[in-house]
Amino acid sequence: MSDLISLRKQLHKQMHRQLVILSGSESWQKNQLEALYQSDECVFWVSSKVEVAYDSQSKIPHPFSDLNYEFIEAKRLPYFLGQEISGAVIDVKQGMSADSLGIVSGMIKAGGLLILLTPDVDEWKNLVNPENSRFLNTPLTIEQANSGFTHHLIARWQQSNAIWLEENHPQPVFCDSQDNTTEKTVIELPTHDQQEAIKSIQNVAFGHRKRPLVITADRGRGKSSVLGMAAVECLVKGKTQIAITANRLDQAKAAFKHAIQSLEILVKEGVELEIVTNKPGLVEFNYQNQLKSIQFFAPDALILNPSSADLLFVDEAAHLPTPVLIELLLRHHRMVFATTSHGYEGSGRGFELRFKKQLNVHTPDWKSCCLLQPIRWAANDPLEEAMNDALLLDAEITTIEEEMAEKLNTDKLIYEQVSAQQLLENPDLMRSLFGLLVQAHYQTSPNDLQQLLNAPNIKIFAASRANNQLTEILGAVLCIEEGKINPGVNRVHGHLVPQLLTKHYAQKDFLMLSTLRIMRIAVHPKCQRRGMGKQLIEHIERTAILNRIDYLSSSFGSSDELLPFWFEQQFWPLHVGVKRDKASGSHNLVVAKPLTAMARQALSLVQNRFQEQFPHLLLESLPHLPATQVWPIVQTFRFKKRNLGCEKALAHYQNGSRPYESISHKLWEWSLQCAAKVQQSSTTEQAIWCDKILKKQSWQDVAHQHHLAGRKGVEDKLKNTINDWITSSPTVPFKRHL
């Protein structure tokens, strides 16, 4: 019998969980696992989709297939978020990703183990990891991937409190005598943090409107259970209906579970209420001759038909796109958003970086609270500590004093390329870099750490300063090598920008050109707007020229803040994706900057074709692209000749001598050629002009969108805008812009 059973008993008493690494043969590992879990306990066997000798029924490889574990493909793990399990097993030979480690470790409840099956440590260090394939561009093979992430995990876990069992080494003994406590650890619920959160929710319910609450917490802190308990409290104190929404109903399952538990406790305490309905997504009960309800609604349904509920809870808010959250916020007056902090829960950083800015705009009196005390396990949990340390989930940016930030001279920083080996040799440097990436980008996840350390085609450029023999990274750019593809082959893995531009605009031989695609740019918040990002791009450009790279490129979610930065660095917009990003709600924009004559010729052709197509995309596929992004893109267009008749048409429309229907094409042509002039107008005027003149929306839609009195109201705005342009240069109205 494995002594891990004794370890589990000990962990149950302490309300802890543990990481266990079993290094040895499969037969020895099987012996360690036998009888470790009861038949009614749920244990996941997590695996990548790789070629192994699966048992036909369980899909778990021999000799482990009779262990009665549930096989879960790693890429499907996010669908099980919110579920509690007794333990999990990962065989590293079948592949292991950083995201999978983060997700599954947060699902294991007290007394459980996360068990890694590994070969001998020296063999593991050089073991091919199938999960690395996602980071590699063709023609790189899985054997060419680095093993830095594995080296990092081994180093961190050898220094942590992880239990490391090796077949040919003496085994530790786990028994109750090792535990100095005589009583089992008990966590009183609700915790102090939860009580404070429930009070804050009641303030939303019974206080001023338009003061939403944001609850953030790491995994296992009971934020969903808070929603359930608070819903019952609010209903008993006078509210009638609470609505709950989430990306999927199962993500809100814990809230409904704890709502029922709270009602059952009230009944036991003698409160006169009757539970009428208890089914997935709906709880109803009678109290004081009133029917009270907690009901789940899909987010899109709430946007089409806003709920009349007294209160709306959004569980796992980070899983919903920012535009959806904003729409819900605008349509409901009393809201609570609950979300998990770490990025592997979805786009958690998107919620932090994007949505809270929107809260400041729309509801500046919003409140926040944070749950710190865990409830699914006790504080100082060994598994949580091991994962936070190894996956850098608790990485923070370098602390910089205000005075130092004000005196910072970006010209005197060290701009250099940093290797994965340097990061491995200097864990503080790695933590500094990753903390910066997490803070700066809404999609950074533990898998990004794995890519940094394992992908040979990743280039890291950093801006740093030396401080007491320590190197502090204040800015960083991640690039990936793309291009140099044989144009005769079908679609290859990776190479995002070359393949996308070829598909839409370029000739096939464009694939042969090489590019450095800029994936991420991160600058310390206290050092922004000092030119550091610009200098990092210039350093990358010099490096690329020395290495005979044909062009620089990037693909990112378009925003009002980012476009000026890229266009100032002389990058050309070459493609706008018609689908909006699920996390940010923004359209994807591809930009590029030629570095060689061949690239300039090829990209000029792409630019011309994009310039021809973009106005039609606004009519058909990009109706929601904001005017504040349309005009900067249009301003980059190049025109071989100007249509001087457009200027006269504007004047005729403004003074009423020509109706809109007779010169709308001239107004359209002038708008494309004179975007810089349009951008001198107010944001509202730019939006109205864009919606009517470029996007050709109906008079009714434009009037409704901008709160104007029908066609007359829109035309008055258009003519006033033209008048402002004329009076701003009375002598020669527009000639200097043509």
XYZ file of C-alpha atoms in Angstrom:
738
model
C 0.000 0.000 0.000
C 1.321 3.447 -0.907
C 2.265 5.662 2.010
C 0.607 8.505 0.084
C -2.615 7.365 1.769
C -1.137 8.511 5.078
C -0.161 11.784 3.451
C -3.768 12.304 2.323
C -5.050 11.694 5.868
C -2.596 14.263 7.137
C -3.639 16.773 4.470
C -7.344 16.246 5.265
C -6.653 17.137 8.881
C -4.727 20.272 7.859
C -7.206 21.217 5.077
C -4.275 21.330 2.656
C -3.361 19.918 -0.764
C -0.010 18.812 -2.088
C 2.053 18.482 -5.254
C 3.571 14.985 -5.537
C 6.154 14.054 -8.165
C 6.657 10.348 -8.821
C 9.915 9.740 -10.722
C 10.420 6.164 -11.795
C 9.082 3.235 -13.793
C 5.406 2.861 -14.708
C 5.026 -0.260 -12.560
C 6.408 1.540 -9.514
C 4.199 4.586 -10.207
C 1.157 2.304 -10.551
C 1.967 0.778 -7.148
C 2.051 4.262 -5.584
C -1.369 5.130 -7.029
C -3.254 1.954 -6.130
C -5.906 2.357 -3.423
C -5.024 6.052 -3.099
C -8.568 7.238 -3.898
C -11.980 5.790 -3.069
C -14.278 4.725 -5.913
C -16.679 7.621 -5.281
C -13.924 10.277 -5.567
C -13.444 12.190 -8.824
C -9.856 12.085 -10.098
C -8.790 13.557 -13.449
C -6.166 11.995 -15.695
C -5.061 15.008 -17.765
C -3.351 14.391 -21.098
C -2.527 16.140 -24.354
C -3.910 14.531 -27.491
C -0.894 12.429 -28.431
C -0.328 8.956 -29.812
C -0.175 6.600 -26.839
C -1.418 3.081 -26.173
C -4.826 3.999 -24.801
C -7.143 1.488 -23.236
C -10.121 1.346 -25.607
C -12.610 2.396 -22.937
C -10.861 4.699 -20.483
C -8.341 6.280 -22.919
C -5.894 6.104 -19.998
C -2.677 4.316 -21.021
C -1.711 0.931 -19.655
C -0.816 -0.011 -16.962
C -2.991 2.714 -15.349
C -6.302 2.084 -17.137
C -7.877 0.137 -14.253
C -7.507 3.032 -11.763
C -11.017 4.363 -12.493
C -9.809 7.909 -13.173
C -11.627 10.239 -15.568
C -9.659 10.982 -18.744
C -9.680 14.704 -19.613
C -8.006 16.102 -22.708
C -5.897 19.086 -21.639
C -7.456 21.533 -24.098
C -10.894 20.807 -22.612
C -9.907 21.631 -19.043
C -11.333 25.185 -19.164
C -14.812 23.672 -19.617
C -14.519 22.108 -16.144
C -13.680 25.346 -14.311
C -15.757 25.688 -11.175
C -15.825 21.937 -10.560
C -14.155 20.418 -7.489
C -12.133 17.209 -7.798
C -10.314 15.001 -5.304
C -7.107 14.858 -7.298
C -5.423 14.839 -10.683
C -2.652 12.928 -12.450
C -0.484 14.212 -15.306
C 1.950 11.918 -17.101
C 4.608 14.324 -18.433
C 5.450 11.899 -21.257
C 1.994 12.640 -22.684
C 2.599 16.375 -22.582
C 2.196 19.072 -19.954
C 1.311 22.729 -20.384
C 1.641 25.555 -17.887
C -2.035 26.471 -18.302
C -3.124 22.909 -17.529
C -1.088 22.925 -14.320
C -2.683 26.187 -13.266
C -6.243 25.180 -14.058
C -6.271 21.687 -12.585
C -4.432 22.695 -9.403
C -7.201 25.197 -8.649
C -9.877 22.494 -8.948
C -8.415 20.106 -6.357
C -10.057 20.311 -2.940
C -8.522 19.889 0.515
C -6.922 16.516 1.078
C -6.215 16.091 -2.624
C -3.021 15.588 -4.580
C -1.759 16.799 -7.934
C 0.490 13.934 -9.023
C 3.042 14.218 -11.824
C 4.385 11.001 -13.309
C 7.913 11.585 -14.581
C 10.898 9.520 -15.633
C 14.231 9.893 -13.840
C 15.013 13.615 -13.357
C 17.958 13.644 -15.769
C 15.799 11.993 -18.435
C 12.885 14.342 -17.727
C 15.081 17.402 -18.299
C 15.522 16.441 -21.959
C 12.141 14.792 -22.538
C 10.235 15.984 -25.620
C 7.058 17.775 -24.514
C 4.217 17.484 -27.083
C 2.674 20.696 -25.731
C 5.601 22.682 -27.197
C 4.282 22.135 -30.723
C 1.809 25.018 -30.328
C 4.708 27.497 -30.041
C 6.665 26.418 -33.132
C 6.507 27.756 -36.681
C 7.087 25.447 -39.639
C 9.708 24.031 -40.351
C 10.669 23.801 -36.655
C 9.977 20.360 -35.215
C 9.027 19.323 -31.705
C 12.541 17.948 -31.204
C 13.995 21.424 -31.827
C 12.038 23.016 -28.972
C 14.037 23.974 -25.908
C 13.383 22.364 -22.528
C 13.878 25.496 -20.443
C 10.400 25.358 -18.909
C 11.003 21.827 -17.629
C 14.366 22.902 -16.165
C 12.597 25.834 -14.499
C 9.883 23.625 -12.971
C 12.410 21.107 -11.665
C 14.558 23.847 -10.113
C 11.605 25.539 -8.424
C 10.008 22.344 -7.129
C 13.268 20.948 -5.815
C 13.463 24.063 -3.643
C 9.790 24.052 -2.643
C 7.681 21.978 -0.274
C 6.607 19.618 -3.071
C 6.778 15.893 -2.237
C 9.343 14.323 -4.575
C 9.420 10.524 -4.591
C 12.078 8.697 -6.625
C 11.955 4.957 -7.208
C 15.537 4.215 -6.255
C 15.782 6.581 -3.298
C 14.588 6.228 0.307
C 10.935 7.212 0.656
C 9.680 9.666 3.284
C 7.185 8.326 5.812
C 3.885 10.163 6.271
C 2.054 9.537 9.510
C -0.063 11.418 12.005
C 2.885 11.789 14.346
C 4.377 14.264 11.879
C 1.391 16.501 12.489
C 1.671 18.445 15.743
C -2.011 19.421 15.693
C -4.540 17.198 17.429
C -7.666 18.626 15.830
C -8.705 18.968 12.234
C -8.435 22.465 10.774
C -11.921 23.960 10.410
C -12.715 27.017 8.264
C -15.696 28.923 9.628
C -18.043 30.095 6.879
C -18.726 32.700 5.864
C -15.174 34.010 6.346
C -14.557 37.604 7.404
C -13.758 38.467 3.766
C -17.029 36.920 2.624
C -19.017 38.759 5.295
C -17.556 42.070 4.117
C -18.356 41.190 0.503
C -21.975 40.338 1.417
C -22.312 43.733 3.152
C -20.943 45.432 0.028
C -23.470 43.569 -2.154
C -26.284 44.711 0.134
C -25.073 48.290 -0.326
C -25.468 47.824 -4.070
C -28.960 46.383 -3.583
C -30.296 48.965 -1.145
C -28.003 51.980 -1.714
C -27.576 54.425 -4.579
C -27.993 53.221 -8.143
C -25.134 53.173 -10.655
C -22.544 52.105 -8.080
C -21.577 48.593 -9.222
C -19.370 46.347 -7.116
C -16.365 44.379 -8.416
C -15.332 41.319 -6.384
C -11.934 39.841 -7.250
C -10.302 36.757 -5.802
C -7.852 33.994 -6.552
C -9.219 30.495 -6.994
C -10.805 28.815 -3.964
C -11.759 32.023 -2.112
C -15.522 31.509 -2.397
C -16.550 34.411 -4.600
C -19.320 32.408 -6.296
C -20.617 31.186 -2.952
C -20.720 34.821 -1.794
C -23.087 35.590 -4.671
C -25.421 32.775 -3.602
C -25.429 33.741 0.080
C -25.833 37.452 -0.683
C -28.710 36.777 -3.092
C -30.697 35.061 -0.305
C -29.849 37.852 2.171
C -31.094 40.526 -0.241
C -34.299 38.630 -1.053
C -35.129 38.029 2.604
C -34.547 41.735 3.339
C -37.034 42.900 0.734
C -35.867 42.310 -2.837
C -37.980 40.118 -5.118
C -35.773 38.870 -7.957
C -32.008 38.396 -8.386
C -30.629 37.696 -11.877
C -27.338 35.874 -12.409
C -25.430 35.690 -15.676
C -22.170 34.079 -16.785
C -20.558 32.779 -19.953
C -22.174 29.383 -19.233
C -24.745 28.196 -16.712
C -22.316 25.708 -15.139
C -19.998 28.578 -14.190
C -22.751 29.904 -11.908
C -23.510 26.474 -10.425
C -21.730 27.256 -7.141
C -23.799 30.399 -6.621
C -27.084 28.469 -6.888
C -25.729 25.657 -4.696
C -24.876 28.054 -1.874
C -28.174 29.898 -2.274
C -30.024 26.624 -1.579
C -27.732 25.869 1.365
C -28.438 29.328 2.827
C -32.197 28.776 2.476
C -31.956 25.361 4.147
C -30.039 26.919 7.058
C -32.745 29.558 7.465
C -35.416 26.845 7.556
C -33.490 24.963 10.254
C -33.264 28.200 12.234
C -37.050 28.485 12.194
C -37.530 31.068 9.476
C -40.874 30.514 7.777
C -40.098 30.048 4.111
C -40.831 27.341 1.545
C -38.490 26.336 -1.273
C -40.749 26.018 -4.323
C -38.262 25.409 -7.165
C -34.717 24.057 -7.135
C -33.456 23.267 -10.599
C -30.419 24.320 -12.698
C -30.570 28.061 -13.200
C -33.669 28.704 -11.093
C -34.353 28.850 -7.357
C -37.748 30.059 -6.094
C -39.134 30.266 -2.564
C -42.142 31.738 -0.761
C -41.409 34.184 2.035
C -43.921 36.485 3.754
C -46.560 35.746 1.100
C -44.204 36.720 -1.742
C -42.537 34.565 -4.383
C -38.799 35.273 -4.432
C -36.469 34.055 -7.189
C -32.836 33.691 -8.261
C -32.640 33.030 -11.998
C -29.919 32.553 -14.591
C -30.054 34.513 -17.853
C -27.657 34.252 -20.791
C -25.674 37.483 -21.374
C -26.938 38.018 -24.928
C -30.528 37.582 -23.748
C -30.018 40.289 -21.116
C -28.684 42.662 -23.769
C -31.666 42.105 -26.072
C -34.171 42.151 -23.185
C -32.723 43.813 -20.065
C -33.869 42.120 -16.877
C -36.317 43.816 -14.536
C -34.626 42.052 -11.606
C -33.685 44.087 -8.553
C -30.037 43.081 -8.893
C -27.808 41.495 -11.556
C -24.783 39.351 -10.653
C -22.127 38.580 -13.287
C -20.135 35.500 -12.282
C -16.708 34.842 -13.849
C -16.996 38.268 -15.483
C -13.536 37.986 -17.052
C -14.877 35.266 -19.368
C -17.214 37.725 -21.079
C -15.992 40.131 -23.784
C -15.549 43.717 -22.634
C -18.249 45.051 -25.031
C -20.771 42.604 -23.545
C -19.902 43.729 -20.017
C -20.317 47.361 -21.050
C -23.707 46.663 -22.635
C -24.869 44.930 -19.450
C -23.561 47.834 -17.380
C -25.452 50.389 -19.474
C -28.718 48.433 -19.293
C -28.787 47.539 -15.575
C -28.493 49.907 -12.643
C -27.523 47.592 -9.762
C -24.756 45.164 -10.651
C -22.104 42.984 -9.038
C -19.182 41.630 -11.068
C -17.230 38.675 -9.656
C -14.045 37.489 -11.330
C -10.948 35.417 -10.765
C -7.639 37.260 -10.729
C -5.323 34.887 -12.547
C -5.071 34.884 -16.327
C -5.573 31.138 -16.782
C -9.245 31.632 -15.825
C -9.754 33.299 -19.192
C -8.959 36.911 -19.983
C -8.667 37.978 -16.371
C -6.187 40.679 -17.247
C -8.571 42.003 -19.873
C -11.056 42.646 -17.101
C -8.383 44.441 -15.078
C -6.878 46.472 -17.919
C -9.887 47.252 -20.067
C -13.189 46.936 -18.246
C -12.213 48.875 -15.127
C -11.352 51.817 -17.369
C -14.899 51.626 -18.712
C -16.269 51.545 -15.176
C -14.411 54.786 -14.492
C -16.101 56.363 -17.514
C -19.662 55.097 -17.080
C -19.957 54.568 -13.307
C -17.121 56.470 -11.581
C -18.549 55.673 -8.124
C -18.031 51.905 -8.526
C -16.702 49.971 -5.556
C -14.388 46.990 -5.205
C -13.520 44.314 -2.682
C -11.059 41.431 -2.684
C -11.370 37.995 -1.094
C -8.014 36.826 0.254
C -8.779 33.970 2.650
C -9.177 30.577 0.938
C -12.157 28.397 1.875
C -11.670 25.243 -0.236
C -8.363 24.764 1.557
C -6.581 26.365 4.502
C -4.074 29.205 4.288
C -0.449 28.415 3.375
C -1.565 25.589 1.128
C 1.507 23.701 -0.226
C 0.031 23.090 -3.692
C -1.007 26.705 -4.188
C 2.407 27.938 -3.052
C 4.219 25.510 -5.377
C 2.117 26.574 -8.378
C 2.281 30.303 -7.672
C 6.051 30.088 -7.459
C 6.641 27.867 -10.498
C 4.117 29.512 -12.840
C 4.912 33.046 -11.590
C 1.227 33.585 -10.849
C 2.193 36.027 -8.115
C 4.793 37.897 -10.195
C 4.667 41.646 -9.682
C 6.253 44.529 -11.556
C 9.376 46.222 -10.216
C 8.632 48.860 -7.580
C 9.712 52.300 -8.773
C 9.642 55.418 -6.652
C 7.791 58.404 -8.099
C 10.876 60.584 -7.813
C 12.990 58.083 -9.743
C 10.323 57.708 -12.415
C 10.202 61.476 -12.947
C 13.991 61.671 -13.361
C 14.206 58.612 -15.622
C 16.207 59.254 -18.784
C 15.211 56.569 -21.278
C 18.277 57.382 -23.413
C 20.507 56.017 -20.650
C 18.726 52.693 -20.273
C 20.310 49.466 -21.500
C 18.577 48.196 -24.650
C 19.549 44.611 -25.369
C 18.364 41.186 -26.391
C 17.768 38.756 -23.514
C 18.004 34.988 -23.958
C 15.905 32.277 -22.330
C 19.110 30.936 -20.773
C 19.693 34.278 -19.035
C 16.199 34.079 -17.575
C 16.830 30.555 -16.287
C 20.116 31.606 -14.697
C 18.528 34.668 -13.091
C 15.075 33.844 -11.614
C 14.644 37.436 -10.374
C 15.124 38.696 -13.928
C 12.543 36.170 -15.157
C 10.070 37.243 -12.482
C 10.626 40.921 -13.289
C 10.009 40.328 -17.004
C 6.933 38.160 -16.551
C 5.405 40.506 -13.979
C 5.764 43.298 -16.523
C 4.099 41.219 -19.259
C 1.198 40.228 -16.990
C 0.607 43.834 -15.965
C 0.703 45.139 -19.516
C -1.308 42.664 -21.542
C -4.761 41.247 -20.991
C -4.026 37.849 -22.566
C -0.822 36.905 -20.729
C -1.128 33.415 -19.223
C 1.215 30.784 -17.737
C 1.602 29.291 -21.226
C 3.437 32.478 -22.204
C 6.133 31.602 -19.680
C 6.452 28.168 -21.245
C 6.739 29.754 -24.697
C 9.402 32.216 -23.523
C 11.576 29.405 -22.199
C 10.943 26.759 -24.866
C 10.354 28.401 -28.262
C 13.650 28.887 -30.188
C 11.934 31.330 -32.584
C 11.067 33.837 -29.823
C 13.240 36.935 -29.401
C 13.144 38.992 -26.191
C 14.249 42.628 -26.208
C 14.439 44.546 -22.946
C 15.038 48.051 -21.650
C 16.601 47.862 -18.218
C 18.608 49.760 -15.666
C 21.254 48.490 -13.298
C 20.350 49.007 -9.635
C 22.682 47.745 -6.904
C 24.021 44.941 -9.113
C 20.448 43.877 -9.957
C 18.968 44.331 -13.406
C 15.449 45.777 -13.402
C 13.476 45.375 -16.615
C 11.371 48.478 -17.224
C 10.264 47.685 -20.761
C 10.162 44.605 -22.963
C 9.158 43.508 -26.451
C 8.578 39.909 -27.542
C 9.094 39.052 -31.215
C 8.695 35.882 -33.240
C 10.444 34.999 -36.490
C 8.093 34.468 -39.433
C 8.311 34.133 -43.210
C 10.845 32.440 -45.501
C 8.108 30.019 -46.543
C 8.133 28.100 -49.813
C 5.199 29.621 -51.756
C 4.481 26.237 -53.325
C 3.389 24.572 -50.080
C -0.088 24.609 -48.565
C -0.866 26.370 -45.290
C 1.857 25.837 -42.687
C 1.827 26.089 -38.899
C 2.391 29.587 -37.485
C 3.621 32.494 -39.653
C 0.540 34.585 -38.869
C 1.298 37.808 -40.741
C 2.859 36.403 -43.953
C 0.024 33.911 -44.449
C -2.752 36.364 -43.551
C -1.493 39.100 -45.899
C -0.933 36.585 -48.709
C -4.453 35.215 -48.283
C -6.042 38.660 -48.549
C -3.785 40.933 -50.601
C -0.293 39.702 -51.482
C 1.197 37.566 -54.221
C 2.366 34.067 -53.260
C 6.078 34.936 -53.415
C 5.480 37.388 -50.544
C 5.760 34.343 -48.254
C 9.476 34.127 -49.010
C 10.193 37.444 -47.278
C 11.274 37.323 -43.631
C 9.713 39.280 -40.785
C 10.016 39.800 -37.063
C 6.449 39.921 -35.752
C 6.140 41.985 -32.584
C 3.863 39.984 -30.275
C 3.867 41.989 -27.057
C 5.071 45.401 -25.904
C 5.201 46.104 -22.186
C 6.402 49.278 -20.466
C 6.323 49.879 -16.721
C 3.250 52.034 -15.907
C 5.374 54.701 -14.215
C 7.703 54.904 -17.218
C 5.126 55.199 -19.984
C 4.952 58.109 -22.435
C 8.706 58.678 -22.081
C 9.674 57.233 -25.463
C 10.823 53.846 -24.132
C 8.525 51.863 -26.445
C 9.749 53.924 -29.413
C 13.383 53.269 -28.533
C 12.742 49.555 -28.096
C 11.207 49.418 -31.598
C 14.187 51.335 -33.005
C 16.588 48.872 -31.339
C 14.651 45.943 -32.827
C 14.735 47.623 -36.240
C 18.527 48.017 -36.092
C 18.897 44.376 -35.026
C 16.572 43.223 -37.806
C 18.505 45.150 -40.465
C 21.782 43.606 -39.267
C 20.155 40.173 -39.561
C 18.772 40.955 -43.030
C 15.128 40.772 -41.978
C 12.864 42.147 -44.726
C 10.184 43.832 -42.611
C 8.827 44.302 -39.093
C 5.183 43.464 -38.411
C 2.592 43.201 -35.666
C -0.961 41.995 -35.184
C -3.000 43.322 -32.260
C -6.421 44.358 -31.034
C -6.981 47.834 -32.463
C -7.617 50.624 -29.958
C -7.618 54.423 -29.895
C -4.466 54.407 -27.754
C -2.398 51.987 -29.849
C -2.935 53.311 -33.382
C -1.029 56.610 -32.955
C 1.971 54.751 -31.477
C 2.339 52.401 -34.441
C 1.683 55.022 -37.098
C 4.238 57.362 -35.513
C 6.818 54.585 -35.921
C 6.025 54.536 -39.672
C 4.177 51.204 -39.611
C 1.534 50.851 -42.331
C -1.953 49.442 -41.589
C -2.470 46.522 -43.989
C -5.442 44.521 -42.721
C -8.388 44.817 -40.339
C -10.039 41.593 -39.194
C -13.803 41.531 -39.595
C -14.354 39.393 -36.482
C -14.011 40.979 -33.078
C -11.699 39.472 -30.459
C -13.683 37.543 -27.841
C -11.691 38.939 -24.922
C -11.252 42.585 -25.887
C -14.107 43.089 -28.333
C -11.728 44.923 -30.672
C -10.933 44.245 -34.319
C -7.541 42.783 -35.140
C -5.180 45.128 -37.015
C -2.064 44.071 -38.930
C 0.700 46.649 -39.427
C 4.117 46.372 -41.081
C 7.237 48.428 -41.794
C 9.514 47.569 -44.739
C 13.263 47.352 -44.116
C 14.434 46.262 -47.590
C 13.652 47.383 -51.132
C 11.960 44.064 -51.921
C 9.737 44.361 -48.859
C 8.848 47.975 -49.689
C 7.726 46.968 -53.166
C 5.707 43.986 -51.899
C 4.109 45.859 -48.999
C 3.240 48.816 -51.251
C 1.177 46.437 -53.355
C -0.516 45.097 -50.212
C -1.132 48.643 -48.995
C -2.746 49.650 -52.307
C -5.068 46.642 -52.279
C -6.025 47.200 -48.645
C -6.638 50.886 -49.388
C -9.021 49.914 -52.178
C -10.859 47.360 -50.039
C -11.087 49.142 -46.675
C -13.912 51.591 -47.611
C -16.027 48.630 -48.764
C -15.319 46.767 -45.515
C -16.764 49.742 -43.638
C -19.966 49.343 -45.632
C -20.261 45.561 -45.295
C -18.103 43.978 -42.592
C -16.904 46.666 -40.179
C -20.007 48.656 -39.227
C -18.889 48.798 -35.575
C -15.278 49.907 -36.107
C -15.110 53.178 -34.133
C -14.645 56.414 -36.042
C -11.708 57.214 -33.745
C -9.922 54.251 -35.401
C -11.303 54.667 -38.912
C -9.889 58.156 -39.485
C -6.284 57.412 -38.372
C -6.265 54.367 -40.687
C -7.658 56.355 -43.620
C -5.138 59.130 -42.997
C -2.293 56.708 -43.845
C -3.679 56.130 -47.357
C -1.743 57.438 -50.346
C -3.506 58.942 -53.371
C -1.808 59.492 -56.720
C -4.187 62.306 -57.657
C -6.710 64.492 -55.881
C -10.238 65.104 -57.058
C -10.535 68.871 -56.774
C -14.244 68.742 -57.537
C -14.835 67.312 -54.082
C -14.022 70.617 -52.429
C -16.616 72.455 -54.516
C -19.211 69.745 -53.774
C -18.753 70.261 -50.023
C -19.432 73.971 -50.391
C -22.528 73.322 -52.538
C -23.918 70.872 -49.977
C -23.184 73.223 -47.093
C -24.987 76.221 -48.674
C -27.956 74.096 -49.778
C -27.512 74.450 -53.539
C -27.018 70.677 -54.009
C -28.893 67.908 -52.116
C -27.041 65.050 -50.449
C -28.267 62.449 -52.952
C -26.629 64.256 -55.900
C -23.121 64.573 -54.411
C -22.798 61.832 -51.763
C -20.050 60.160 -53.837
C -18.051 63.418 -53.829
C -18.409 63.744 -50.059
C -17.216 60.129 -49.769
C -14.171 60.744 -52.000
C -13.225 63.916 -50.148
C -13.469 62.101 -46.789
C -10.983 59.428 -47.892
C -8.541 62.006 -49.235
C -8.805 64.485 -46.367
C -9.002 62.403 -43.201
C -6.577 64.767 -41.471
C -9.091 67.598 -41.899
C -11.920 65.481 -40.473
C -9.800 64.662 -37.433
C -9.682 68.353 -36.540
C -13.383 68.141 -35.645
C -14.803 66.966 -32.331
C -15.079 63.245 -31.613
C -18.859 63.410 -32.022
C -18.620 65.207 -35.379
C -16.050 62.663 -36.603
C -18.367 59.807 -35.621
C -21.434 61.345 -37.338
C -19.445 62.068 -40.511
C -18.009 58.532 -40.500
C -21.362 56.817 -39.940
C -23.188 58.725 -42.670
C -20.572 59.588 -45.304
C -18.213 56.571 -45.120
C -20.405 53.791 -43.702
C -23.543 54.978 -45.545
C -25.825 54.249 -42.614
C -29.453 55.339 -42.900
C -30.523 58.782 -41.716
C -32.697 57.121 -39.096
C -29.885 54.948 -37.708
C -27.422 57.854 -37.545
C -30.020 60.076 -35.850
C -30.836 57.351 -33.313
C -27.169 56.566 -32.613
C -26.243 60.212 -31.988
C -29.523 61.401 -30.408
C -30.440 63.777 -33.245
C -33.848 64.828 -34.585
C -34.141 62.676 -37.703
C -32.558 63.465 -41.077
C -32.729 67.223 -40.520
C -30.780 66.922 -37.292
C -28.079 64.835 -38.976
C -27.823 67.168 -41.989
C -27.587 70.213 -39.738
C -24.644 68.541 -37.971
C -22.923 67.659 -41.249
C -23.343 71.175 -42.645
C -22.180 72.797 -39.402
C -19.082 70.602 -39.525
C -18.350 71.700 -43.110
C -18.882 75.323 -42.079
C -16.334 74.910 -39.304
C -13.804 73.611 -41.837
C -14.490 76.518 -44.188
C -14.237 79.187 -41.500
C -11.062 77.618 -40.091
C -9.298 78.546 -43.411
C -11.416 81.294 -44.960
C -9.042 82.311 -47.760
C -8.350 78.945 -49.352
C -10.866 76.635 -47.672
C -9.398 73.184 -48.264
C -6.619 73.475 -50.815
C -3.797 73.026 -48.336
C -5.224 69.643 -47.388
C -5.480 68.370 -50.960
